[in-house]
mmCIF file of C-alpha atoms in Angstrom:
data_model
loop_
_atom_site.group_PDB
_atom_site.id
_atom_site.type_symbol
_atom_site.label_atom_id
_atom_site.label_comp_id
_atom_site.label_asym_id
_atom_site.label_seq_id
_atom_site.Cartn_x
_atom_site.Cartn_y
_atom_site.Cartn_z
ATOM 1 C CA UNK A 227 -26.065 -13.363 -6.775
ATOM 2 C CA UNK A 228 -22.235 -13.555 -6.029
ATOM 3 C CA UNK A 229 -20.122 -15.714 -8.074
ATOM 4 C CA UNK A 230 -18.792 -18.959 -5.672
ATOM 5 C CA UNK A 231 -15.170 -17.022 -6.741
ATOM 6 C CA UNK A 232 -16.316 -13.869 -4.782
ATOM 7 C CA UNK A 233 -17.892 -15.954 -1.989
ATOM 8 C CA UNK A 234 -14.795 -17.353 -1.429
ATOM 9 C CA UNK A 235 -12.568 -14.778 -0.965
ATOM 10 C CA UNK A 236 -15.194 -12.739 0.633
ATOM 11 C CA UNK A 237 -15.024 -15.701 3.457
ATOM 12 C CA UNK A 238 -11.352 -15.244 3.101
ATOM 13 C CA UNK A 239 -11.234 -11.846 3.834
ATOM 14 C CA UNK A 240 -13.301 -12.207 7.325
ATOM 15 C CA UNK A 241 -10.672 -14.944 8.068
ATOM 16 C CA UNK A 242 -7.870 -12.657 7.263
ATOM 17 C CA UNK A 243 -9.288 -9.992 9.676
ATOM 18 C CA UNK A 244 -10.294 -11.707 12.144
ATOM 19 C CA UNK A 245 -6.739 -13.458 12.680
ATOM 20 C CA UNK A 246 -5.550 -10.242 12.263
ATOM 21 C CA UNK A 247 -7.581 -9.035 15.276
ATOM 22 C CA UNK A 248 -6.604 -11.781 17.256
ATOM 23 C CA UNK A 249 -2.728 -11.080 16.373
ATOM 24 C CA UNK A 250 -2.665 -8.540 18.365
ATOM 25 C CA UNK A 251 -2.534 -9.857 21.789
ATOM 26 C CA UNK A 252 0.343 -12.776 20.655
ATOM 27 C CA UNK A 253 3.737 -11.037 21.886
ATOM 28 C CA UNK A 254 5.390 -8.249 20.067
ATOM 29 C CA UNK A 255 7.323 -10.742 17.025
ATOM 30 C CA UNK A 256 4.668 -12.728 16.742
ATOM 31 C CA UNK A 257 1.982 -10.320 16.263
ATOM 32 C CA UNK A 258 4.675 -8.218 13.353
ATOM 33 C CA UNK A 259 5.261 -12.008 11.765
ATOM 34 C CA UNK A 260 1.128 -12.189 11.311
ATOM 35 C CA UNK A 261 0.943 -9.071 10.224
ATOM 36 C CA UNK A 262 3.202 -9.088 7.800
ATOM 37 C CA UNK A 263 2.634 -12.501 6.299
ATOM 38 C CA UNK A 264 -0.996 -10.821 5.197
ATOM 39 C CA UNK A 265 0.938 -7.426 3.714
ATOM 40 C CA UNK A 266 2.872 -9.615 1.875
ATOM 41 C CA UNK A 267 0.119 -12.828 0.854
ATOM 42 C CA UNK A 268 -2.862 -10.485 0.466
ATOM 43 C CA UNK A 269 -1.563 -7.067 -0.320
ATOM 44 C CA UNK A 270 1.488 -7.354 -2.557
ATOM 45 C CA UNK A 271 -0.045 -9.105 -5.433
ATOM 46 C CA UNK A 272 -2.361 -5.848 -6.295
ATOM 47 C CA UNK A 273 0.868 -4.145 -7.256
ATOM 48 C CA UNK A 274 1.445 -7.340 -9.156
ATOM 49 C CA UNK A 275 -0.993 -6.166 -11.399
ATOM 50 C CA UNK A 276 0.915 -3.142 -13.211
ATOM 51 C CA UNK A 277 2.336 -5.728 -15.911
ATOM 52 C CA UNK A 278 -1.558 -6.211 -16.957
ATOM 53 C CA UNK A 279 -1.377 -2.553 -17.140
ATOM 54 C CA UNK A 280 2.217 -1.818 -18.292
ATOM 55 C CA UNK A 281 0.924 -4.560 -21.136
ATOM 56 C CA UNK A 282 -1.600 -2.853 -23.348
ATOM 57 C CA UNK A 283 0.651 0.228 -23.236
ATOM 58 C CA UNK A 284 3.653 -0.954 -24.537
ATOM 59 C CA UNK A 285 2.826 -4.186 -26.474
ATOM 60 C CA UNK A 286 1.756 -2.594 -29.402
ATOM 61 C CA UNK A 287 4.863 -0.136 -29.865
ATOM 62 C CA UNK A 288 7.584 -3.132 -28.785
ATOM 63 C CA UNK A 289 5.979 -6.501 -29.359
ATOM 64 C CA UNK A 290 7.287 -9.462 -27.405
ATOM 65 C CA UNK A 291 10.179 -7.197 -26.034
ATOM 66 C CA UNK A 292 7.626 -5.135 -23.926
ATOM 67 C CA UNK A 293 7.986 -7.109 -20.857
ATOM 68 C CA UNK A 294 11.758 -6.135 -20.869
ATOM 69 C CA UNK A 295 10.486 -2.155 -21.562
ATOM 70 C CA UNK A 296 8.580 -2.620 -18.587
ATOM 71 C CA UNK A 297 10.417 -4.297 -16.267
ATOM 72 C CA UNK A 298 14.117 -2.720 -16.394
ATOM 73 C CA UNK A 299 12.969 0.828 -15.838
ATOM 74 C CA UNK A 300 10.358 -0.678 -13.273
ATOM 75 C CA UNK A 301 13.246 -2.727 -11.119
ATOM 76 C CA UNK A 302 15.715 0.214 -11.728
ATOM 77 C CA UNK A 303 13.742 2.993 -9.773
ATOM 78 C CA UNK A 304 12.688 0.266 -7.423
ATOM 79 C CA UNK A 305 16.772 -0.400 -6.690
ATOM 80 C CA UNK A 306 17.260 3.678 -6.257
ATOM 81 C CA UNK A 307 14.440 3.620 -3.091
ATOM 82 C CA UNK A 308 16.270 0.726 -1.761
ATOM 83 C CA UNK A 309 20.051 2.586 -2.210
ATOM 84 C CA UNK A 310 18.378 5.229 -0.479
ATOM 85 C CA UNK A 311 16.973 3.489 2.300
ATOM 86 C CA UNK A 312 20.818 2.929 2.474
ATOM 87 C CA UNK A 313 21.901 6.317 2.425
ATOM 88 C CA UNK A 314 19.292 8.986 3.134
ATOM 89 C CA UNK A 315 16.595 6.611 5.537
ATOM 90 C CA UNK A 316 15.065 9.666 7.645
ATOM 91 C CA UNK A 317 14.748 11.710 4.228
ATOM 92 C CA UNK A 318 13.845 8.595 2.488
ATOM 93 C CA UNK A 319 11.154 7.361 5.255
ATOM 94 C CA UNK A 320 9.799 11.429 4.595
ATOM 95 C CA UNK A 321 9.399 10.643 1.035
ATOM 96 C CA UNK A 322 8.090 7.045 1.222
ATOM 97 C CA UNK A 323 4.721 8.904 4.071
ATOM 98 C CA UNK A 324 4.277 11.262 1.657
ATOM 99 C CA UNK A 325 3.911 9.771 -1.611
ATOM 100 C CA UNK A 326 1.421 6.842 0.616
ATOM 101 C CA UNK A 327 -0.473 9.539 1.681
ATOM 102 C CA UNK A 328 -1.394 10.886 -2.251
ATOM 103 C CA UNK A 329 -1.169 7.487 -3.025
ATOM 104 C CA UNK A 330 -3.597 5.991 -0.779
ATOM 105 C CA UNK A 331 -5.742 9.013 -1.097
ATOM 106 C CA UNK A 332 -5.829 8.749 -5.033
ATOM 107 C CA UNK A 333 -7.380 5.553 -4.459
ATOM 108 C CA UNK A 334 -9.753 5.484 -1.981
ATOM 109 C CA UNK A 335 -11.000 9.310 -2.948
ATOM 110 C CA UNK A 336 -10.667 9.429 -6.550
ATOM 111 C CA UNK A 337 -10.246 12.698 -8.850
ATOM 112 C CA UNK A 338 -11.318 15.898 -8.100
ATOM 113 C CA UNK A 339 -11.486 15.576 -4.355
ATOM 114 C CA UNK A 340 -7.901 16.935 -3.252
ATOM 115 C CA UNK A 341 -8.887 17.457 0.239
ATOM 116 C CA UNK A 342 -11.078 14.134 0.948
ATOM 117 C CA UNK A 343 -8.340 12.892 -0.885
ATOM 118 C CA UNK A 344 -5.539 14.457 2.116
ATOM 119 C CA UNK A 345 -8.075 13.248 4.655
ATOM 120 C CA UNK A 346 -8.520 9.460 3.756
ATOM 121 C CA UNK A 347 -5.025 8.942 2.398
ATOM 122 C CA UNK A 348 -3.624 10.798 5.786
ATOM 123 C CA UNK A 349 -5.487 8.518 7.741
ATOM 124 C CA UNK A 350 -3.016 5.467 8.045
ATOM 125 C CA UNK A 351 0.136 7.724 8.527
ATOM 126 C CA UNK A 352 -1.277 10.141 10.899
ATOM 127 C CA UNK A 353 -3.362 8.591 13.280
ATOM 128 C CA UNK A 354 -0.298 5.552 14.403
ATOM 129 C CA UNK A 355 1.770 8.871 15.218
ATOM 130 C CA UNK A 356 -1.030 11.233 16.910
ATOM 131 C CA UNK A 357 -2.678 7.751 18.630
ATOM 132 C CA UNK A 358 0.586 5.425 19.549
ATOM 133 C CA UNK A 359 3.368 7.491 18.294
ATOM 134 C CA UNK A 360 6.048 5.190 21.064
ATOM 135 C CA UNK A 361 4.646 1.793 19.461
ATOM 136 C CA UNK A 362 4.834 3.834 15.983
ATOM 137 C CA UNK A 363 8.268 5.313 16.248
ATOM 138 C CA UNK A 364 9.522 1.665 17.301
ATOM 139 C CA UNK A 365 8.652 0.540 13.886
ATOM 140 C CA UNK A 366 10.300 2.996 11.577
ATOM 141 C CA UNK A 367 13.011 2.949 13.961
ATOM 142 C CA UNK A 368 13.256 -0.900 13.255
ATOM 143 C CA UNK A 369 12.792 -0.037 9.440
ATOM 144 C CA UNK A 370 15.101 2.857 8.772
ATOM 145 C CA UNK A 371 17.527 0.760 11.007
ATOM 146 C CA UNK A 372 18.338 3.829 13.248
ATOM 147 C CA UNK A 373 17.841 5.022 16.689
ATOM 148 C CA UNK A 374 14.424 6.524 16.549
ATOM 149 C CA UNK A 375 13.411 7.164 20.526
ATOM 150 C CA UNK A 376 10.439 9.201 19.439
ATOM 151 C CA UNK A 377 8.898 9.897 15.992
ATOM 152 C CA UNK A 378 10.597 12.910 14.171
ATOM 153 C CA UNK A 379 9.303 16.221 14.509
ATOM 154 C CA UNK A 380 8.067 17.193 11.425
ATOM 155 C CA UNK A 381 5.942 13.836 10.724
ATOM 156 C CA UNK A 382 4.053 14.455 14.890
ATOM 157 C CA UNK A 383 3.166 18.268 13.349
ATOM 158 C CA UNK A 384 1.970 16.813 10.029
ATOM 159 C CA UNK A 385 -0.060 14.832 11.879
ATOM 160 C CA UNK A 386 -1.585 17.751 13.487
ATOM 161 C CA UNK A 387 -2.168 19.542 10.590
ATOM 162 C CA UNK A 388 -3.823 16.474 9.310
ATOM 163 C CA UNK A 389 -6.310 16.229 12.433
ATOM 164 C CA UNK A 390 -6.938 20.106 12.111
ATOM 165 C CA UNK A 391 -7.300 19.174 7.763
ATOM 166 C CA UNK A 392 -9.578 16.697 8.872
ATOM 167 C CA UNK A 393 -11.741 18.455 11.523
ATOM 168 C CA UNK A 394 -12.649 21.080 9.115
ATOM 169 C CA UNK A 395 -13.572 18.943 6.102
ATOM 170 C CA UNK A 396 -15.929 17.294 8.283
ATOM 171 C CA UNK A 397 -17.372 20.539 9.954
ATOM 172 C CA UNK A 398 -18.274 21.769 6.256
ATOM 173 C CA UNK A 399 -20.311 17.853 6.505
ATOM 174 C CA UNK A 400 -19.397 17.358 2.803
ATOM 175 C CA UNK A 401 -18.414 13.486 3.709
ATOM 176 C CA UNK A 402 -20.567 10.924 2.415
ATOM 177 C CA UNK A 403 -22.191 8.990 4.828
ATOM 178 C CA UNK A 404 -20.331 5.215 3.482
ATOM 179 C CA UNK A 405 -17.347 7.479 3.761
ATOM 180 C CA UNK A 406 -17.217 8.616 7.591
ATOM 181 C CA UNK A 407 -18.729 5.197 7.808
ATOM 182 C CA UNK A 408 -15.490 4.005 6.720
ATOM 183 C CA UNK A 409 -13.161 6.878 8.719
ATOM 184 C CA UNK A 410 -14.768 5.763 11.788
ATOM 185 C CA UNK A 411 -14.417 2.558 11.149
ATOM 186 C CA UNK A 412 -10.563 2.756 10.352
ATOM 187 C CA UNK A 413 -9.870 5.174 13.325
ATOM 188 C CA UNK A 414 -11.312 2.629 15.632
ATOM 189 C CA UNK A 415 -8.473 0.047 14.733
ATOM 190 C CA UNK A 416 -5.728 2.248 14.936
ATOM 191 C CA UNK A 417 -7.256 3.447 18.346
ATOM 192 C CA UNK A 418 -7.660 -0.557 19.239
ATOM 193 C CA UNK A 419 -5.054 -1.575 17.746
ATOM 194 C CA UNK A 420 -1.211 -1.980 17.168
ATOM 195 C CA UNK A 421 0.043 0.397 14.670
ATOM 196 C CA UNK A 422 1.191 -2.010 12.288
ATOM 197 C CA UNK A 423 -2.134 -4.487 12.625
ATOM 198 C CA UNK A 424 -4.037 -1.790 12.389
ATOM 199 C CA UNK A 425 -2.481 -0.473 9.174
ATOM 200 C CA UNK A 426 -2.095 -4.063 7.708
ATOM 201 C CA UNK A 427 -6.253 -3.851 8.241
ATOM 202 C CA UNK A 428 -6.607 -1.074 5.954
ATOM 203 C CA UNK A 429 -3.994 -2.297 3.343
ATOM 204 C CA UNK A 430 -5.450 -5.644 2.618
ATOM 205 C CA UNK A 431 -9.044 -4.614 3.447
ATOM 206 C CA UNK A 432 -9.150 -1.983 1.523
ATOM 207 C CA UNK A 433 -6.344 -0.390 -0.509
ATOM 208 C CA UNK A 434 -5.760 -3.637 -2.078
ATOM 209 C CA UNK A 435 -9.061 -4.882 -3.059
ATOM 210 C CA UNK A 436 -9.962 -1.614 -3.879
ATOM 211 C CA UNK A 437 -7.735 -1.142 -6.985
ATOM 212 C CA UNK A 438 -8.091 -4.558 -7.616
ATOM 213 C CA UNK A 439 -11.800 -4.134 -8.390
ATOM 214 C CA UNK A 440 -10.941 -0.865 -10.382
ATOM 215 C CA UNK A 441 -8.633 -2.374 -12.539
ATOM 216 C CA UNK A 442 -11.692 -5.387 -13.121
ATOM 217 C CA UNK A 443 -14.168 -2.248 -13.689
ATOM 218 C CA UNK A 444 -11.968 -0.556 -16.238
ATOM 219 C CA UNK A 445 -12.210 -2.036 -19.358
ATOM 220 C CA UNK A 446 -9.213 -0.134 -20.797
ATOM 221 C CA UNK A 447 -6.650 0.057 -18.164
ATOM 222 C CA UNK A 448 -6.110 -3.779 -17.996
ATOM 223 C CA UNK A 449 -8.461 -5.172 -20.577
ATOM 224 C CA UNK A 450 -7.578 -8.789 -20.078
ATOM 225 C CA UNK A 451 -8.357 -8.301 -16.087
ATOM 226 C CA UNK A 452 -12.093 -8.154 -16.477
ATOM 227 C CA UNK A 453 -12.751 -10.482 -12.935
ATOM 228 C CA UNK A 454 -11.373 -10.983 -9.618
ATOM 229 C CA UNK A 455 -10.458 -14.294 -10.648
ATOM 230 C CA UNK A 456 -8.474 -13.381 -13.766
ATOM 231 C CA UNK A 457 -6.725 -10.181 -11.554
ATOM 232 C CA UNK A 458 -5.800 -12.822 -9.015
ATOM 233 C CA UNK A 459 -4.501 -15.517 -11.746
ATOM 234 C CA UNK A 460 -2.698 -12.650 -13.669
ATOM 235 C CA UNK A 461 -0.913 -11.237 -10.510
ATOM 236 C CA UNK A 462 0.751 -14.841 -9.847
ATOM 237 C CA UNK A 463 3.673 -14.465 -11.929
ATOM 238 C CA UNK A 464 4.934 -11.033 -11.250
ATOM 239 C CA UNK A 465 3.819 -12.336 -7.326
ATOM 240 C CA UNK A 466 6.038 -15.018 -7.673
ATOM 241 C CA UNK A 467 8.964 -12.684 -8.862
ATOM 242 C CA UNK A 468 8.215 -10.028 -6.280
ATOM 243 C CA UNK A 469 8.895 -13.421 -3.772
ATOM 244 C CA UNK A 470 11.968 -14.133 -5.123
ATOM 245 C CA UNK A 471 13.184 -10.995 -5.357
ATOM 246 C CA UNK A 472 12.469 -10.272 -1.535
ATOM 247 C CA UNK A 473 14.574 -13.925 -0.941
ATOM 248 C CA UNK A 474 17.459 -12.378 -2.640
ATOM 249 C CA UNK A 475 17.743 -9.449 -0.471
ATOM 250 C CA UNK A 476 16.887 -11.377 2.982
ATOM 251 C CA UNK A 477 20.503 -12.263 3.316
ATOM 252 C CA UNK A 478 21.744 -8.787 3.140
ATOM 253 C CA UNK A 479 19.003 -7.771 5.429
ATOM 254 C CA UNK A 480 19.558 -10.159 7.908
ATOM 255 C CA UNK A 481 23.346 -10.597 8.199
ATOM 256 C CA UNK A 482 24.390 -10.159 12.012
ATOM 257 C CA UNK A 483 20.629 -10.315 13.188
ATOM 258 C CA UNK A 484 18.862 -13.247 14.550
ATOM 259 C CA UNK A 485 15.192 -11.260 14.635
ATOM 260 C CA UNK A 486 13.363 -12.731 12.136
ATOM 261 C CA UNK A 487 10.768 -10.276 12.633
ATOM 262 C CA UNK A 488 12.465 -7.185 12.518
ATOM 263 C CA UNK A 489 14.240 -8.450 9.143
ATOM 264 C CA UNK A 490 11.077 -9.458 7.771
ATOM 265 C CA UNK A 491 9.466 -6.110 8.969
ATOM 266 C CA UNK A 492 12.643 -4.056 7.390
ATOM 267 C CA UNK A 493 12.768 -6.021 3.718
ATOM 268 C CA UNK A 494 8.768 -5.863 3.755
ATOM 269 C CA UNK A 495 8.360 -2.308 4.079
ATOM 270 C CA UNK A 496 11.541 -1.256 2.423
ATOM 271 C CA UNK A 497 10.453 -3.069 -0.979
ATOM 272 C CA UNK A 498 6.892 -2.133 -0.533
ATOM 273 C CA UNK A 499 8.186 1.570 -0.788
ATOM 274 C CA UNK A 500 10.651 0.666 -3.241
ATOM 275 C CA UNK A 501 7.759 -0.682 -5.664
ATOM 276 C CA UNK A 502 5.344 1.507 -4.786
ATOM 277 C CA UNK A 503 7.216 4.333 -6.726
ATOM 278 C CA UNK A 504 7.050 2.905 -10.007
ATOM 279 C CA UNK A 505 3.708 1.622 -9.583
ATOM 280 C CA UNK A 506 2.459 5.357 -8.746
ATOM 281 C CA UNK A 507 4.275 6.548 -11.908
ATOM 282 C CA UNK A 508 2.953 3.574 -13.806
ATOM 283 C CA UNK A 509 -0.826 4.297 -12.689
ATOM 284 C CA UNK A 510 -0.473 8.123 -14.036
ATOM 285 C CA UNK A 511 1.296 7.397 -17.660
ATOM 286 C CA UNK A 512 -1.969 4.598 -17.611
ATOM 287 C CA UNK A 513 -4.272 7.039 -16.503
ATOM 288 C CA UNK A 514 -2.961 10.166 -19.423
ATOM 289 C CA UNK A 515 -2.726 7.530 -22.084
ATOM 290 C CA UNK A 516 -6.490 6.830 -21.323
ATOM 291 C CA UNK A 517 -7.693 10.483 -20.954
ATOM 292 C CA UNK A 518 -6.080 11.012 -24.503
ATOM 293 C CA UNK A 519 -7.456 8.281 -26.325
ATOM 294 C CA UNK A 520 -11.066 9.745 -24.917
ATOM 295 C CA UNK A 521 -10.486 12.357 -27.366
#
């Protein structure tokens, strides 16, 4: 029988989509603020997680200085994504889809499925540009804070090739049946949906929870995360910092703008690919340290 703990956020969840759902027929800004609000509330604080997993790693090497080991190299490559979003944003916006997709597909596939893994984790990037690629390219356009009329070439024919990917992994009917389940499922809210609801849907529905319950079945990667209740307690801290972090940049980001939801859209999705760099890297050094010590 479920713990009162995972009744509770179970109930939160269905809350959390269901105002979701309904946030997308409020007006443009008010439907990006909602959406947003959950990316940041209920999806940031999984990534919150890598000092639980930077921890066992590095603590017994540099004692009470690991934190510092951690964090500096962590913060640093974080700051680079950012500089770039500066400099290079269409070649930085390239970079950011591509490392989601073998991000996102790492994690919902698993090893040893590289093209289930291209499937799922092309999902969320390819279906806002083959389904609303106007409402899509107004996003990133928002984001890389340039003129973006209509999504860039080379992401529309990746999307293709993803569709035509797609259409033959299913034809060979290797999908599990919870899995197309799940594809269906998905590709009926981004056909439903706004782009960005729609994607915040899968984020916080899934991607989140999904290595958040990992991490509780893994008794090695982040041994003192063993429930949800301890993963959500433990991600507080580095939450918190993540928070403040994203109120030092706001006035940067929003100097000579009076959209709050554009700025909040651009410093959300800028420091979610910033951090999700180092928390890719992070995951892999975890994930080799492990597969040695099995020998």
């Amino acid at each position: 029988m479920p713990s009162l703990w995972t009744r509770l956020l179970q109930g939160a969840g269905v809350l959390a989509v269901l105002g979701l759902v309904a946030s997308a027929f409020l007006p443009r800004e008010a439907s990006w603020l909602v959406a947003l609000t959950a990316v940041i509330v209920l999806g940031v604080p999984h990534g919150a997680l890598d000092g639980a997993v930077a921890a066992p790693l590095l603590r017994p090497r540099y004692g009470r200085a690991w934190f510092g080991v951690f964090a500096i190299p962590y913060l640093g490559l974080s700051a680079l994504v950012l500089l770039a979003w500066q400099v290079l944003p269409l070649a930085t916006l390239a970079g950011f889809l591509a490392v989601s997709v073998l991000h996102f597909g790492e994690e919902d596939a698993g090893s040893g499925r590289p093209i289930e893994a291209l499937v799922r984790g092309g999902l969320p990037i390819a279906l806002p540009a083959l389904l609303r690629p106007e409402e899509t390219a107004q996003i990133f356009s928002v984001v890389a804070r340039m003129p973006m009329p209509q999504l860039p070439t080379w992401w529309s024919a990746a999307a293709w090739l993803w569709l035509a990917l797609t259409g033959a992994w299913l034809l060979t009917r290797q999908a599990r049946w919870n899995v197309l389940g799940e594809i269906t499922g998905l590709a009926a809210a981004f056909l439903a949906l706004p782009p960005l609801t729609a994607f915040t849907l899968y984020f916080v529905g899934l991607h989140a929870p999904r290595h958040m319950l990992a991490l509780v079945r893994d008794p090695i990667k982040a041994p003192g995360v063993d429930t949800m209740q301890r993963a959500v307690r433990t991600s507080l801290p580095i939450f918190a910092l993540t928070l403040l972090l994203g109120a030092g940049l706001w006035p940067l980001y929003a100097s000579g703008s009076s959209d709050v939801s554009a700025n909040l859209l651009t410093v959300t999705l800028q420091m979610l690919s910033a951090l999700t760099v180092p928390h890719i890297l992070l995951d892999h050094i975890a994930a080799r340290h492990q597969s040695r010590s099995d020998y």
